[in-house]
Coordinates of C-alpha atoms in Angstrom, one line a residue:
Chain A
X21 CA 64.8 123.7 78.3
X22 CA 63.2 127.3 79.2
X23 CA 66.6 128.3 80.5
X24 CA 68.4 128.2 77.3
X25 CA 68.8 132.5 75.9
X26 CA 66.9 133.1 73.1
X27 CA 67.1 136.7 72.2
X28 CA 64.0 138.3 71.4
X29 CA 65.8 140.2 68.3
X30 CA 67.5 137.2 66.8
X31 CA 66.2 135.0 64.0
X32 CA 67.0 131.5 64.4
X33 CA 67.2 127.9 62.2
X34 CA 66.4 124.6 63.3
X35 CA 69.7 123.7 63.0
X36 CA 70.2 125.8 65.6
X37 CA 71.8 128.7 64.8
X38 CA 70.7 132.2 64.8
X39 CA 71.0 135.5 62.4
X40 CA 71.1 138.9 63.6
X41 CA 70.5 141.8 61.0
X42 CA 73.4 144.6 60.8
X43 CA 73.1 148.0 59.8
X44 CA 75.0 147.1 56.7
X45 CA 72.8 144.7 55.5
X46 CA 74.4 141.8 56.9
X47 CA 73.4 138.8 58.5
X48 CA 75.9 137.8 61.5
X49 CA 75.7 134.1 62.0
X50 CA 76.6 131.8 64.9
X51 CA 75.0 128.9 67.0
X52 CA 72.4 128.9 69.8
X53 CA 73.1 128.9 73.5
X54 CA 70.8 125.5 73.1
X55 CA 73.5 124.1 70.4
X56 CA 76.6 125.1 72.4
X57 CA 75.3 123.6 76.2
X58 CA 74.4 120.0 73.8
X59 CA 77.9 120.3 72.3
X60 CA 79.7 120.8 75.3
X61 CA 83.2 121.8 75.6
X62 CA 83.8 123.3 72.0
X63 CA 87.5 122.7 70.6
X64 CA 87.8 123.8 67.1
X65 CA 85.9 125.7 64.5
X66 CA 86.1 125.4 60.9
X67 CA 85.1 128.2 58.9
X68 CA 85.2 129.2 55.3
X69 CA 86.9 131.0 53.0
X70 CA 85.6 134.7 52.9
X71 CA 84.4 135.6 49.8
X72 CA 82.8 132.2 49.1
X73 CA 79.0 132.1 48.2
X74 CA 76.7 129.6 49.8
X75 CA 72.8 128.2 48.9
X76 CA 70.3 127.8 51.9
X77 CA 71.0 125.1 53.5
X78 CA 75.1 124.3 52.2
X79 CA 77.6 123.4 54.5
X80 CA 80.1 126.2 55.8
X81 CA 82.0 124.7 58.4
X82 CA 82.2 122.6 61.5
X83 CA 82.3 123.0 65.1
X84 CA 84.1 120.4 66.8
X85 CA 83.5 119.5 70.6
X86 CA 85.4 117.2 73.0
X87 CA 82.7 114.5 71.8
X88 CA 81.4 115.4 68.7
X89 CA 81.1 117.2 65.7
X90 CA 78.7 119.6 64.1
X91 CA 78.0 121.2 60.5
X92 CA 77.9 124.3 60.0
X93 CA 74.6 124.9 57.0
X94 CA 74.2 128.4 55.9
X95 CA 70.5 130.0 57.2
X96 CA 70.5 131.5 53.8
X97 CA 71.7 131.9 50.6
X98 CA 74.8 134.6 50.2
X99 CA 78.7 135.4 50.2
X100 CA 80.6 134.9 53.1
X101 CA 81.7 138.8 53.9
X102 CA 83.8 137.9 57.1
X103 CA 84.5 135.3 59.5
X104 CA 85.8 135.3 63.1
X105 CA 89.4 134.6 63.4
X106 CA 89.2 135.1 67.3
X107 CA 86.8 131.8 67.3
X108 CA 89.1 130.0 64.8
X109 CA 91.9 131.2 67.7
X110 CA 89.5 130.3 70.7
X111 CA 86.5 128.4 70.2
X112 CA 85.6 128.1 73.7
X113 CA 84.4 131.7 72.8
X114 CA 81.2 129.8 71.7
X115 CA 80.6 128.6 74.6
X116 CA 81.4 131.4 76.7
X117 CA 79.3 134.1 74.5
X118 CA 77.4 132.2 71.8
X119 CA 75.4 135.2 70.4
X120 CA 78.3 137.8 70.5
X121 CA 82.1 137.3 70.8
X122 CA 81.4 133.3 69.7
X123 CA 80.1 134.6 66.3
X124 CA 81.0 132.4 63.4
X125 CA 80.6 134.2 60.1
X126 CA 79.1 137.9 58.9
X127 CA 76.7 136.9 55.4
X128 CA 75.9 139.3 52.9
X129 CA 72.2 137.9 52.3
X130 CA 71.4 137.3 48.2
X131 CA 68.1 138.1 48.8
X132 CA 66.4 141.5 50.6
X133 CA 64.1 139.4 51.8
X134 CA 66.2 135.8 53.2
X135 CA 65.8 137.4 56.4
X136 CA 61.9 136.6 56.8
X137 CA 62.5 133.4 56.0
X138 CA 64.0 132.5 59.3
X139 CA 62.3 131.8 62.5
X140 CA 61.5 134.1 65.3
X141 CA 62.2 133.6 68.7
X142 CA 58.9 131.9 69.8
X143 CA 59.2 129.6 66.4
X144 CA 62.8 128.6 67.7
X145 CA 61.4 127.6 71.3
X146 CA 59.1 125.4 69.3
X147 CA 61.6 124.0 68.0
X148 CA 64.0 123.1 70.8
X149 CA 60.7 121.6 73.1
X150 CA 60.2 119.4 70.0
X151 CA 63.7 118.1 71.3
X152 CA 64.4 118.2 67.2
Chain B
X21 CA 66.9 106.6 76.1
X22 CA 65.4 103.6 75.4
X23 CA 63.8 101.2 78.2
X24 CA 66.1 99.0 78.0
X25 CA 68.7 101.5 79.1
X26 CA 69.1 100.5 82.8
X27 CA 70.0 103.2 85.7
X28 CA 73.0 103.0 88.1
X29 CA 72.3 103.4 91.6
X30 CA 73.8 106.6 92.1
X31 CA 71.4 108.2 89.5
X32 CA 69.6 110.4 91.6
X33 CA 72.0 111.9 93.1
X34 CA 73.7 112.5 89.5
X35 CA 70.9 114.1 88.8
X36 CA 71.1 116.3 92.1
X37 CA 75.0 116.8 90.7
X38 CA 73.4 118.4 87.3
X39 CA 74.9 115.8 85.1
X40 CA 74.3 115.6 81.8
X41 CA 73.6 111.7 81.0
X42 CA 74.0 109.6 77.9
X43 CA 73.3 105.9 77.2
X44 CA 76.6 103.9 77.7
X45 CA 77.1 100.1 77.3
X46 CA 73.0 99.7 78.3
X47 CA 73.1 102.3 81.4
X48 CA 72.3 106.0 81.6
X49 CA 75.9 107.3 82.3
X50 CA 77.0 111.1 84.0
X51 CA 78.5 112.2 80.1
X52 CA 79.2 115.5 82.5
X53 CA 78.4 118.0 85.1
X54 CA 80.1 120.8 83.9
X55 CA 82.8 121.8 81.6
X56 CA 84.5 118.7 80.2
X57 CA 87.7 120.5 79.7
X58 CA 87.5 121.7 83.6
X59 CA 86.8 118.5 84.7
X60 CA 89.8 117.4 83.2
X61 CA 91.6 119.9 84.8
X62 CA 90.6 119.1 87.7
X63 CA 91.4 115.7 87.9
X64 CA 95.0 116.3 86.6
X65 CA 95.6 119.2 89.3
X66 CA 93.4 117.9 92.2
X67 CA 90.8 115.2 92.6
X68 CA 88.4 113.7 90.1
X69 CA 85.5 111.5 91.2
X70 CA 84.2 109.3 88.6
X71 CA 81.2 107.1 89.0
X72 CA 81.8 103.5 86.8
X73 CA 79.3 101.3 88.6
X74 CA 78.7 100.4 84.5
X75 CA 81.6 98.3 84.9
X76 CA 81.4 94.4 86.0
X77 CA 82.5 92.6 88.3
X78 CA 83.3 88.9 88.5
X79 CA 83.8 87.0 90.7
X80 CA 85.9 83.2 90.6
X81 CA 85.8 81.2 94.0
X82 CA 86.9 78.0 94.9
X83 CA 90.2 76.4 95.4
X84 CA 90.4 75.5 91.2
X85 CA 90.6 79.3 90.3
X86 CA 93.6 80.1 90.2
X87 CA 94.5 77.1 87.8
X88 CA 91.2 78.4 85.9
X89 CA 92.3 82.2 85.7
X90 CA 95.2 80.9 84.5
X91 CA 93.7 79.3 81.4
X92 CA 91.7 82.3 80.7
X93 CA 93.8 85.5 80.9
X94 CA 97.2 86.2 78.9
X95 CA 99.2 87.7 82.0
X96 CA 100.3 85.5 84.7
X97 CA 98.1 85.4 87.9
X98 CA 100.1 83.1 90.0
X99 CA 102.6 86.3 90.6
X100 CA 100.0 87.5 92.6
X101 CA 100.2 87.3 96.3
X102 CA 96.6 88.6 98.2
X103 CA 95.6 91.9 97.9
X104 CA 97.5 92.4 94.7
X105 CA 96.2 93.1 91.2
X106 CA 97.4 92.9 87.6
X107 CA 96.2 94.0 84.4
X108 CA 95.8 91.8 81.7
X109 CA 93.6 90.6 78.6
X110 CA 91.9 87.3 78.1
X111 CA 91.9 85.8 74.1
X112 CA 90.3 84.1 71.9
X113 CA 91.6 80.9 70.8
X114 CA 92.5 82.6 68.0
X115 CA 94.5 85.4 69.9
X116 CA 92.1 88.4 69.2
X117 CA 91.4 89.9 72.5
X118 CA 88.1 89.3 74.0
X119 CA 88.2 92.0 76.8
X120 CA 91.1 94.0 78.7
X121 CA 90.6 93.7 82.6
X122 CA 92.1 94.0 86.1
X123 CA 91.9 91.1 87.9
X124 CA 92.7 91.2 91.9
X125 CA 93.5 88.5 93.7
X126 CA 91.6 89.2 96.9
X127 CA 92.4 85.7 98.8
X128 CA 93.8 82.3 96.7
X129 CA 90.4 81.2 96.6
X130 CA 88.7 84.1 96.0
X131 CA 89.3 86.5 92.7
X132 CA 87.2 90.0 91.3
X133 CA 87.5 90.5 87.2
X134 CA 86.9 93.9 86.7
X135 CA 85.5 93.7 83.1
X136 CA 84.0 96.5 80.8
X137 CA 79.7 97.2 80.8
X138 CA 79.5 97.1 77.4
X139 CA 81.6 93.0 77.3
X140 CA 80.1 91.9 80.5
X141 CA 77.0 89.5 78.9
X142 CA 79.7 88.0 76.2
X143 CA 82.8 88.0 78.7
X144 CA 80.9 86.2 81.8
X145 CA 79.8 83.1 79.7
X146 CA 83.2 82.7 78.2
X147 CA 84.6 82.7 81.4
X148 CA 81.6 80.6 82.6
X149 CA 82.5 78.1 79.6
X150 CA 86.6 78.6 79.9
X151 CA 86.4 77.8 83.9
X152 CA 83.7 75.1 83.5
X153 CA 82.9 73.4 87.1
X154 CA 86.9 74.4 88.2
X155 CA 85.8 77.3 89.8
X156 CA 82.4 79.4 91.3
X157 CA 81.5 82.2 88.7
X158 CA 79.6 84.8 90.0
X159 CA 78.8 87.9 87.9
X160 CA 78.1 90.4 90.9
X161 CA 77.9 93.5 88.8
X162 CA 74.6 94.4 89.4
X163 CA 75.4 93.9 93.1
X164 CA 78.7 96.3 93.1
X165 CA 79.0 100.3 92.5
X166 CA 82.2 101.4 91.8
X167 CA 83.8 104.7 92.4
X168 CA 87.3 106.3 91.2
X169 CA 88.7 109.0 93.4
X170 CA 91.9 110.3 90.7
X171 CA 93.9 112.7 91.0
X172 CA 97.5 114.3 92.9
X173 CA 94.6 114.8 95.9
X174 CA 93.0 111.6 95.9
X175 CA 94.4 110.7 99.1
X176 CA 95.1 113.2 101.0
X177 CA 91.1 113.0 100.3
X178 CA 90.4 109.0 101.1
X179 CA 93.3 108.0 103.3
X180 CA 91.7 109.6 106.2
X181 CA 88.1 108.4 105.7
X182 CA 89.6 105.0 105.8
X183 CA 90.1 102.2 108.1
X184 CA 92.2 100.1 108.4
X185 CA 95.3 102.8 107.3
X186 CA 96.0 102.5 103.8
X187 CA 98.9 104.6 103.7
X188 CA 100.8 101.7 102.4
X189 CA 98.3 100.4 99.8
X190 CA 100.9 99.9 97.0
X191 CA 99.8 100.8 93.5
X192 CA 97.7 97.5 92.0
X193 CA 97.1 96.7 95.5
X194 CA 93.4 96.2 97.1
X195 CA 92.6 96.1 100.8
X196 CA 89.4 95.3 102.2
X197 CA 88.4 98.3 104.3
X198 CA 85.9 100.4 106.2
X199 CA 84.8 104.1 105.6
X200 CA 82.6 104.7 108.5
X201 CA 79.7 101.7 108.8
X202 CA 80.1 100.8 105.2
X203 CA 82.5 97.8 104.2
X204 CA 83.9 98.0 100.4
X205 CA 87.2 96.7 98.7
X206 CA 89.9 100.0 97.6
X207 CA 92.0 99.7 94.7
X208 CA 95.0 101.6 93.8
X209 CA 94.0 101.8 90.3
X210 CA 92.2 104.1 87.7
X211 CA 91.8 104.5 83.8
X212 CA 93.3 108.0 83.9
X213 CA 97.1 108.1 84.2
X214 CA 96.8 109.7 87.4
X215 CA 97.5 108.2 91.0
X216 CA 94.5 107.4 92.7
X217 CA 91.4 104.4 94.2
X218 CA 89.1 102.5 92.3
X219 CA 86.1 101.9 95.5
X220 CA 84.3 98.9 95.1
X221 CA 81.0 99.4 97.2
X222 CA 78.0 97.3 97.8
X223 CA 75.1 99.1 95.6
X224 CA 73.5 100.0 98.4
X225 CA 75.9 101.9 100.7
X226 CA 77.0 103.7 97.2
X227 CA 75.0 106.9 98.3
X228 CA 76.2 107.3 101.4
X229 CA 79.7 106.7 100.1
X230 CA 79.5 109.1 97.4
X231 CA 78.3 111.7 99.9
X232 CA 81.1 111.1 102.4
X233 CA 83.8 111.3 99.7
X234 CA 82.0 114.7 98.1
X235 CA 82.3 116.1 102.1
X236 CA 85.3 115.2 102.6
X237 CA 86.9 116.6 99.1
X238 CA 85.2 119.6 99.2
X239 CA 87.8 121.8 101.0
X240 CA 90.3 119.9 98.3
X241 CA 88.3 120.8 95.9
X242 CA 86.7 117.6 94.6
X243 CA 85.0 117.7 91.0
X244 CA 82.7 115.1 89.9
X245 CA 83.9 113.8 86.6
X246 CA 81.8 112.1 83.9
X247 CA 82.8 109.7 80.7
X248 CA 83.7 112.3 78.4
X249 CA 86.6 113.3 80.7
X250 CA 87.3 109.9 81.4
X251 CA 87.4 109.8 77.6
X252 CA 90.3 112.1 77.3
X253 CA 92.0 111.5 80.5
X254 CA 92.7 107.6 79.5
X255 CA 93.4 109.1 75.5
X256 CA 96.3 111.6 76.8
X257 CA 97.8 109.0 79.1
X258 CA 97.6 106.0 76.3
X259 CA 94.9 103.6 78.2
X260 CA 93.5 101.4 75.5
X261 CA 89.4 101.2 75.0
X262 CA 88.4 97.8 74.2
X263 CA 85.7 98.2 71.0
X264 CA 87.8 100.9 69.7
X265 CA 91.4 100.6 70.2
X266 CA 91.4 96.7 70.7
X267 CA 89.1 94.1 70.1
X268 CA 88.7 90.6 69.0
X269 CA 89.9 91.8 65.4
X270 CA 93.0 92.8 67.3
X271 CA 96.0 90.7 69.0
X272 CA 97.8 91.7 71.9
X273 CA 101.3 91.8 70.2
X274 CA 100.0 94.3 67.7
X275 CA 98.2 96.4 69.9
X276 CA 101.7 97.2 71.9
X277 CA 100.3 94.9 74.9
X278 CA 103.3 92.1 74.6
X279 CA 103.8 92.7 78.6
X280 CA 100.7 91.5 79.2
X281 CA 101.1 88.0 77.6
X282 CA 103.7 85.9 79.2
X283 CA 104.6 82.7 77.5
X284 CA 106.5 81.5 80.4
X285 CA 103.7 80.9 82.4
X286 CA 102.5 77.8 81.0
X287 CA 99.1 77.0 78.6
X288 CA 96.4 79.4 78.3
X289 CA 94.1 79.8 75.9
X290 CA 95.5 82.1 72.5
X291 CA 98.9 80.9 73.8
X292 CA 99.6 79.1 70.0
X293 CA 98.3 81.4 67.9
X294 CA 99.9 84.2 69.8
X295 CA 103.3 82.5 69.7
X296 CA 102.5 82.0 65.6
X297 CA 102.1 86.0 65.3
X298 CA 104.9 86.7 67.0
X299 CA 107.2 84.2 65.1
X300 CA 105.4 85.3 61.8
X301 CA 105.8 89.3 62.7
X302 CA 102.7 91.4 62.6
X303 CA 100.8 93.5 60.1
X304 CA 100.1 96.8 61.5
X305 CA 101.0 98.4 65.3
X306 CA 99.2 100.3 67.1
X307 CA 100.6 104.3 67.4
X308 CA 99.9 107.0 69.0
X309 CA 99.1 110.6 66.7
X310 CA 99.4 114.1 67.7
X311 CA 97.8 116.3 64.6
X312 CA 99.7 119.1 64.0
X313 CA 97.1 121.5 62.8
X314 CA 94.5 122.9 63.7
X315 CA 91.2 120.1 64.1
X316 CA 90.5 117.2 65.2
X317 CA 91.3 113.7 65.5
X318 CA 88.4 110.6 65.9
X319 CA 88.1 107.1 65.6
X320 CA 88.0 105.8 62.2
X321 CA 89.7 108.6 60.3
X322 CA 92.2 107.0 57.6
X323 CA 95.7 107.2 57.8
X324 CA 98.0 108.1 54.6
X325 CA 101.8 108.0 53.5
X326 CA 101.9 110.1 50.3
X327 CA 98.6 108.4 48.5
X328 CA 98.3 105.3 50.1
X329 CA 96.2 104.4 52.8
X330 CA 98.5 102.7 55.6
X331 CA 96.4 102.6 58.6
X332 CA 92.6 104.4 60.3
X333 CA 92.8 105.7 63.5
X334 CA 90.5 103.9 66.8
X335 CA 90.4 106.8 68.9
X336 CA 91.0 110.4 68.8
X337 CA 89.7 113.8 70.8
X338 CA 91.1 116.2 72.4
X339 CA 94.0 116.5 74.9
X340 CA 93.4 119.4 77.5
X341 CA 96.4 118.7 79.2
X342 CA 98.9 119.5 75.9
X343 CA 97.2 122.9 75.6
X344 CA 94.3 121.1 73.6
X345 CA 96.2 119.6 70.9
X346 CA 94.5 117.1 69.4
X347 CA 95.9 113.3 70.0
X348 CA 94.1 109.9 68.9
X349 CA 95.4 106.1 68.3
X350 CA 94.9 103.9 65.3
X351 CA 96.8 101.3 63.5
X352 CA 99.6 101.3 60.7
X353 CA 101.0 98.8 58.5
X354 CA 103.9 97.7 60.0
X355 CA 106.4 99.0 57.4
X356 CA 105.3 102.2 58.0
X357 CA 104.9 102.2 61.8
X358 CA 108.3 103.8 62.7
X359 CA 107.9 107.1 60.6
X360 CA 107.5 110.8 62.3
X361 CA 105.3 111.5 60.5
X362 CA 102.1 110.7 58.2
X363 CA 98.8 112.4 57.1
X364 CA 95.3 111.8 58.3
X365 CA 91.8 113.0 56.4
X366 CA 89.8 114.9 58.0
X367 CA 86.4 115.1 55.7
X368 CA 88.6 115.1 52.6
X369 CA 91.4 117.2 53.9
X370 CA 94.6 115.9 54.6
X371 CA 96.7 117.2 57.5
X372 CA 100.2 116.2 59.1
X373 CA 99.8 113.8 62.3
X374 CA 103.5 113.1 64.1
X375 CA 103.5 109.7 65.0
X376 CA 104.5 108.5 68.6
X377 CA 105.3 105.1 70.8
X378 CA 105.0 107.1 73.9
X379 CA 101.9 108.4 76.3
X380 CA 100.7 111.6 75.2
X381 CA 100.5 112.6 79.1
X382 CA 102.4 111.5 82.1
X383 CA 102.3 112.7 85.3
X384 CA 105.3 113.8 87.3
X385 CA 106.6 110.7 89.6

């Protein structure tokens, strides 16, 4: 469990995904190393439209693994600036690099302040020890 | 996992393997070690090794069970000649299909039913009730570990680790053999679509087996696989799953196994009903779909022609082996069954599927 990465500078969901804060004010979204190793061998990834706008919690997309499927919910409320063709291309990028080339969408965040209301690090290592 | 979730007896060292394990059928079952997609690969290119000690095994002695088998399976068992195996289904009186199996013919009095983990319970007192006191039924699964060696390298991997020489083992044949102190029955079969053995080994002398093969295939490159490759190695090459592909809701002729039930054999139980389907003409036929966008297929996505719903698929994943399209298999009303092409939904979206008759993978002869 402790040897799943969970960067220090990251904020995180418990539906594990993470949000990193850009210079420009955007949030870059993907999933955890932690969601990637349970999903095994990712396939496909569905992601939206840019331009769409999404309230915590909405569904954005799927990720599709050789046994499963997973929704995608949005960490926060906001448009959908950009997404990552090269994972729509390759998802196996998720697996390979899940907090940088495997990055799923960029989110301009409605709020100033939607970033606080994720969990840090140690709150996301709660989290996966719960075995939630 | 839930306590009533039993453990093989190769779990330890599965765990020693780094296997990721899921419940399956009751057991706690290698899901994978690795990379699903690698060990895929690897079976397709060199040499798999799957643990399916899940399955059962069955055994029917006595000089009555041949006459019993034949009551009880569709296919016809007498062709069999010792140390020769067939697959086949066994059906309902009705003519749904109970379980798919292998059975081998290891001496005229002396048969193994290789049944699946998650029938066993239900399929051992049918046959218990089907053979009556004609024939000794022993349900030796807990008894038996079972290992498949598959792959192009299975036995440049095996042969030598075997006595006697099984060289000539034919494909569907199984020889009682020897590697090193540890006496087991080999099988040239798998669920996979590539050549290889099915070992059937005394539970005990399943570690030291396991270990031998691992040693051996090392320098060849040996991968252990686990259920999800399984999973997509039996989907590309067209094996069915009984529970999702067939079932007792399904019949043989519908489900594309006609070669399996031969009418010429004599009685066996489903014979009238099946011979009733086949004079009245089916419903819906089992296909194979290859999507032909981007996603993914899985069981129990619906099937359209234009707006009306013709068919749902049973199975569906991904195929490594045709660049990771993705392939599954469902029914279709019959009248639509020889089209190219129809569309599935994927949650709400509907996407073009070409529809085939044919395995999805085959390996080169």
């Amino acid at each position: 469990m402790t040897d799943f990465k969970v960067p220090d500078n990251l904020r995180y969901t418990k539906d594990h995904e993470w949000a990193r804060r850009e210079e420009d004010g955007l949030l870059t979204i993907g999933i955890t190393d932690f969601a990637q190793d349970a999903l095994g061998d990712i396939t496909y990834a569905e992601l939206p439209e840019t331009g769409r706008t999404l309230d915590t919690g909405e569904g954005f997309g799927v990720v599709e693994s050789v046994k499963t499927f997973s929704d995608l919910y949005a960490p926060v409320a906001g448009e959908v600036a950009e997404t990552n063709a090269a994972v729509e291309e390759d998802a196996s990028l998720i697996n390979r690099d899940a907090y940088g080339e495997g990055w799923l969408i960029r989110l301009r965040p409605q709020t100033e302040d939607a970033w606080e209301t994720l969990l840090d690090a140690a709150g996301y290592r709660a989290v996966m020890e719960s075995g939630d | 996992m839930t306590s009533a979730t039993r453990r093989l007896p190769l779990h330890d060292r599965h765990i020693a393997l780094g296997a990721r394990l899921a419940p399956f059928a009751g057991y706690e079952m290698p899901l994978r070690y690795g990379s699903t997609v690698e060990e895929h690969h690897a079976t397709r290119t060199g040499a798999g090794l799957f643990d399916v000690s899940h399955m059962g095994e069955v055994f029917l002695r006595g000089p009555g069970a041949l006459a019993a088998l034949q009551q009880l399976v569709t296919n016809d068992v007498a062709r069999l000649e010792d140390g020769q195996a067939l697959y086949t289904v066994m059906c309902s009186p009705e003519g749904g299909i109970i379980d798919d199996l292998i059975v081998y013919r290891l001496a005229d009095d002396d048969w193994l039913l290789c049944v699946n983990a998650a029938n066993r319970d239900e399929d051992v007192a049918w046959i218990r009730e089907v053979v009556g006191d004609a024939a000794t039924v022993a349900d030796e699964s807990d008894e038996w570990a079972q290992l498949a060696l598959q792959g192009p390298l299975a036995r440049t991997i095996a042969l030598p680790l075997l006595a006697p020489d099984l060289e000539d083992l034919p494909t569907f044949g199984v020889a009682r053999a020897r590697l090193g102190d540890h006496a087991l029955l080999v099988a040239r079969t798998g669920y996979t679509g590539e050549d290889g053995f099915e070992f059937y080994i005394p539970a005990a002398a399943a570690e030291p087996v396991l270990d031998r093969l691992l040693e051996a295939g090392e320098a060849h490159g040996i991968t252990p696989v686990g259920l999800a490759a399984r999973d997509t190695l039996r989907l590309e090459a067209r094996l069915l799953l009984h529970g999702n592909d067939i079932s007792r809701e399904t019949n043989p002729v519908e489900a594309g196994l006609s070669w399996v039930v031969r009418m010429d054999k004599g009685p066996f139980i489903g014979r009238d009903a099946l011979e009733r389907i086949r004079e009245d003409g089916v419903s819906r036929r089992l296909r194979g779909f290859v999507l032909e966008e981007r996603g993914m297929l899985r069981a129990g996505y619906p099937l359209f022609k234009g707006d009306e719903q013709v068919g749902s698929l049973t199975s569906g994943g991904i195929a490594p082996s045709l660049d990771g399209a993705s392939i599954g298999l469902g029914y279709v009303r019959v009248d639509v069954a020889s089209e190219e092409r129809l569309d599935v939904e994927i949650r709400g979206r509907r996407l073009p599927v070409a529809v085939t008759r044919k395995p999805f993978y085959r390996r080169d002869a």
